[in-house]
CSV table of C-alpha atoms in Angstrom, one decimal:
chain,number,residue,atom,x,y,z
A,4,MET,CA,236.4,133.3,-17.5
A,5,ILE,CA,233.8,133.9,-20.1
A,6,ASP,CA,230.4,132.4,-19.4
A,7,TYR,CA,229.8,130.8,-22.8
A,8,SER,CA,226.4,129.3,-21.7
A,9,ALA,CA,225.1,132.8,-21.0
A,10,LEU,CA,226.5,134.0,-24.3
A,11,ARG,CA,224.7,131.2,-26.1
A,12,VAL,CA,221.5,132.4,-24.5
A,13,LEU,CA,222.2,136.0,-25.6
A,14,LEU,CA,222.9,134.9,-29.1
A,15,ALA,CA,219.6,132.9,-29.1
A,16,VAL,CA,217.7,136.0,-28.0
A,17,VAL,CA,219.3,138.2,-30.6
A,18,GLN,CA,218.9,135.7,-33.4
A,19,SER,CA,215.3,134.8,-32.6
A,20,GLY,CA,214.2,138.3,-31.6
A,21,SER,CA,212.5,137.3,-28.3
A,22,PHE,CA,213.1,135.7,-24.9
A,23,GLU,CA,210.3,133.2,-25.5
A,24,LYS,CA,211.6,132.0,-28.9
A,25,ALA,CA,215.1,131.8,-27.4
A,26,ALA,CA,213.8,129.7,-24.5
A,27,ALA,CA,212.1,127.3,-27.0
A,28,VAL,CA,215.3,126.9,-29.0
A,29,MET,CA,217.4,126.4,-25.8
A,30,ASN,CA,214.9,124.1,-24.2
A,31,VAL,CA,214.6,126.2,-21.1
A,32,THR,CA,211.9,128.5,-19.6
A,33,PRO,CA,211.6,132.2,-20.6
A,34,SER,CA,212.3,133.0,-17.0
A,35,ALA,CA,215.6,131.1,-17.2
A,36,VAL,CA,216.5,133.1,-20.3
A,37,SER,CA,215.6,136.4,-18.6
A,38,GLN,CA,217.7,135.5,-15.6
A,39,ARG,CA,220.8,134.6,-17.7
A,40,ILE,CA,220.5,137.8,-19.7
A,41,LYS,CA,220.1,139.9,-16.5
A,42,GLN,CA,223.2,138.2,-14.9
A,43,LEU,CA,225.2,138.8,-18.0
A,44,GLU,CA,224.1,142.4,-18.2
A,45,GLU,CA,225.1,142.9,-14.5
A,46,ARG,CA,228.5,141.3,-15.2
A,47,VAL,CA,229.1,143.4,-18.3
A,48,GLY,CA,227.7,146.5,-16.5
A,49,ALA,CA,225.5,147.5,-19.4
A,50,ALA,CA,222.2,146.7,-21.1
A,51,LEU,CA,222.7,144.1,-23.8
A,52,VAL,CA,219.2,143.7,-25.1
A,53,VAL,CA,216.7,146.4,-25.9
A,54,ARG,CA,213.4,144.7,-24.9
A,55,GLY,CA,210.8,145.0,-27.6
A,56,SER,CA,209.2,143.2,-30.4
A,57,PRO,CA,211.6,142.1,-31.7
A,58,CYS,CA,214.4,142.3,-29.1
A,59,VAL,CA,217.4,144.2,-30.4
A,60,ALA,CA,221.1,143.8,-29.5
A,61,THR,CA,223.0,146.8,-28.2
A,62,ALA,CA,226.5,147.5,-29.5
A,63,LYS,CA,228.1,145.5,-26.7
A,64,ALA,CA,225.7,142.6,-27.3
A,65,GLU,CA,226.6,142.7,-31.0
A,66,GLN,CA,230.3,142.4,-30.1
A,67,LEU,CA,229.5,139.4,-27.8
A,68,CYS,CA,227.3,137.8,-30.5
A,69,ARG,CA,230.1,138.2,-33.1
A,70,HIS,CA,232.5,136.5,-30.7
A,71,MET,CA,230.0,133.6,-30.2
A,72,GLU,CA,229.6,133.2,-33.9
A,73,ASN,CA,233.3,133.0,-34.3
A,74,VAL,CA,233.6,130.5,-31.5
A,75,GLY,CA,230.8,128.5,-33.1
A,76,MET,CA,232.7,128.3,-36.4
A,77,LEU,CA,235.9,127.2,-34.7
A,78,GLU,CA,234.0,124.6,-32.7
A,79,HIS,CA,232.2,123.4,-35.8
A,80,ASP,CA,235.5,123.0,-37.7
A,81,LEU,CA,237.1,121.2,-34.7
A,82,LEU,CA,234.2,118.8,-34.2
A,83,GLU,CA,234.2,117.9,-37.9
A,84,GLY,CA,237.7,116.7,-37.5
A,85,LEU,CA,237.3,115.2,-34.0
A,86,PRO,CA,233.7,114.2,-33.7
A,87,SER,CA,234.4,112.1,-30.5
A,88,LEU,CA,234.9,115.4,-28.6
A,89,ALA,CA,231.2,116.3,-29.1
A,90,ASP,CA,229.1,115.9,-26.0
A,91,LYS,CA,226.0,114.1,-27.1
A,92,ASP,CA,224.0,115.8,-24.3
A,93,ASP,CA,225.3,119.2,-25.0
A,94,PHE,CA,222.9,121.4,-27.0
A,95,ARG,CA,224.6,123.3,-29.9
A,96,GLN,CA,222.8,125.8,-32.0
A,97,ARG,CA,223.6,125.8,-35.7
A,98,VAL,CA,226.3,128.3,-36.4
A,99,THR,CA,225.3,131.5,-38.3
A,100,ILE,CA,227.7,133.1,-40.8
A,101,ARG,CA,227.2,136.8,-41.5
A,102,ILE,CA,227.9,137.7,-45.1
A,103,ALA,CA,227.6,141.1,-46.9
A,104,THR,CA,226.9,141.4,-50.6
A,105,ASN,CA,225.6,144.0,-53.0
A,106,ALA,CA,222.2,143.9,-54.7
A,107,ASP,CA,223.5,143.2,-58.2
A,108,SER,CA,225.4,140.1,-57.0
A,109,LEU,CA,222.4,139.0,-55.0
A,110,GLY,CA,220.2,139.3,-58.1
A,111,THR,CA,222.5,137.4,-60.4
A,112,TRP,CA,224.9,134.7,-59.0
A,113,PHE,CA,225.1,135.0,-55.2
A,114,LEU,CA,221.9,133.2,-54.1
A,115,GLU,CA,222.8,130.2,-56.3
A,116,ALA,CA,226.3,130.0,-54.8
A,117,MET,CA,224.9,130.3,-51.3
A,118,SER,CA,222.3,127.6,-52.1
A,119,GLU,CA,225.1,125.2,-53.1
A,120,PHE,CA,227.0,126.1,-50.0
A,121,SER,CA,224.0,125.5,-47.8
A,122,LYS,CA,223.4,122.0,-49.3
A,123,SER,CA,226.9,120.9,-48.3
A,124,SER,CA,227.1,122.7,-45.0
A,125,SER,CA,225.2,122.9,-41.7
A,126,TYR,CA,225.9,126.6,-41.4
A,127,LEU,CA,223.0,129.1,-41.4
A,128,LEU,CA,223.5,132.3,-43.4
A,129,ASN,CA,222.7,135.9,-42.4
A,130,ILE,CA,223.0,137.9,-45.6
A,131,SER,CA,223.2,141.7,-45.5
A,132,VAL,CA,222.9,143.8,-48.6
A,133,ASP,CA,224.7,147.1,-49.1
A,134,ASP,CA,226.5,149.0,-51.9
A,135,GLU,CA,229.6,147.1,-53.0
A,136,ASP,CA,231.8,150.1,-52.1
A,137,TYR,CA,230.8,149.6,-48.4
A,138,THR,CA,230.6,145.9,-47.9
A,139,GLY,CA,234.4,145.8,-47.4
A,140,ASP,CA,233.9,148.2,-44.5
A,141,TRP,CA,231.5,145.7,-42.9
A,142,LEU,CA,234.3,143.1,-43.1
A,143,GLN,CA,237.0,145.4,-41.7
A,144,GLN,CA,234.7,146.4,-38.8
A,145,GLY,CA,234.0,142.7,-38.0
A,146,LYS,CA,230.3,142.9,-38.7
A,147,VAL,CA,230.5,140.1,-41.2
A,148,VAL,CA,233.0,137.2,-41.8
A,149,ALA,CA,232.8,137.4,-45.6
A,150,ALA,CA,231.8,140.1,-48.2
A,151,VAL,CA,231.4,140.7,-51.9
A,152,SER,CA,233.3,143.9,-52.4
A,153,SER,CA,234.4,146.2,-55.2
A,154,SER,CA,237.8,146.8,-53.4
A,155,GLU,CA,240.7,145.6,-55.6
A,156,ARG,CA,243.0,145.3,-52.6
A,157,PRO,CA,242.7,142.4,-50.2
A,158,ILE,CA,241.3,143.3,-46.8
A,159,SER,CA,243.8,142.9,-44.0
A,160,GLY,CA,243.4,139.7,-42.1
A,161,CYS,CA,241.3,138.0,-44.8
A,162,ARG,CA,242.1,135.2,-47.1
């Protein structure tokens, strides 16, 4: 079984950039965060976090974080329709959606659209900027869940 509580800690470390900030977000001690990461690394059999300032995710950690972000979106959608399932004592981080766009879109219409989205949503946004010829690749590789792309053909698996 997947240890989702440990994966939530990993995601908090990666998103915040430090064990201390992750501990504050999760309402636990930095030592508890360190122990959870160490246990997860032992289970995976590889380093997941490059310790530094800021802490950086390894490729395996990025894969686990993407999974947690997807799970978070699914849980968010489920709990919107069935709020009685939510455990009032269970801490839930706000879900982050990764989106890729190009600089021209970012400079013209994209920020306004994302601002409107943010006003009506509890999601956080992680926006990456790249050339529009490559943002579709980010989507195909699973690095983002949405992208502004110059590709005329729809990307497989996307709506």
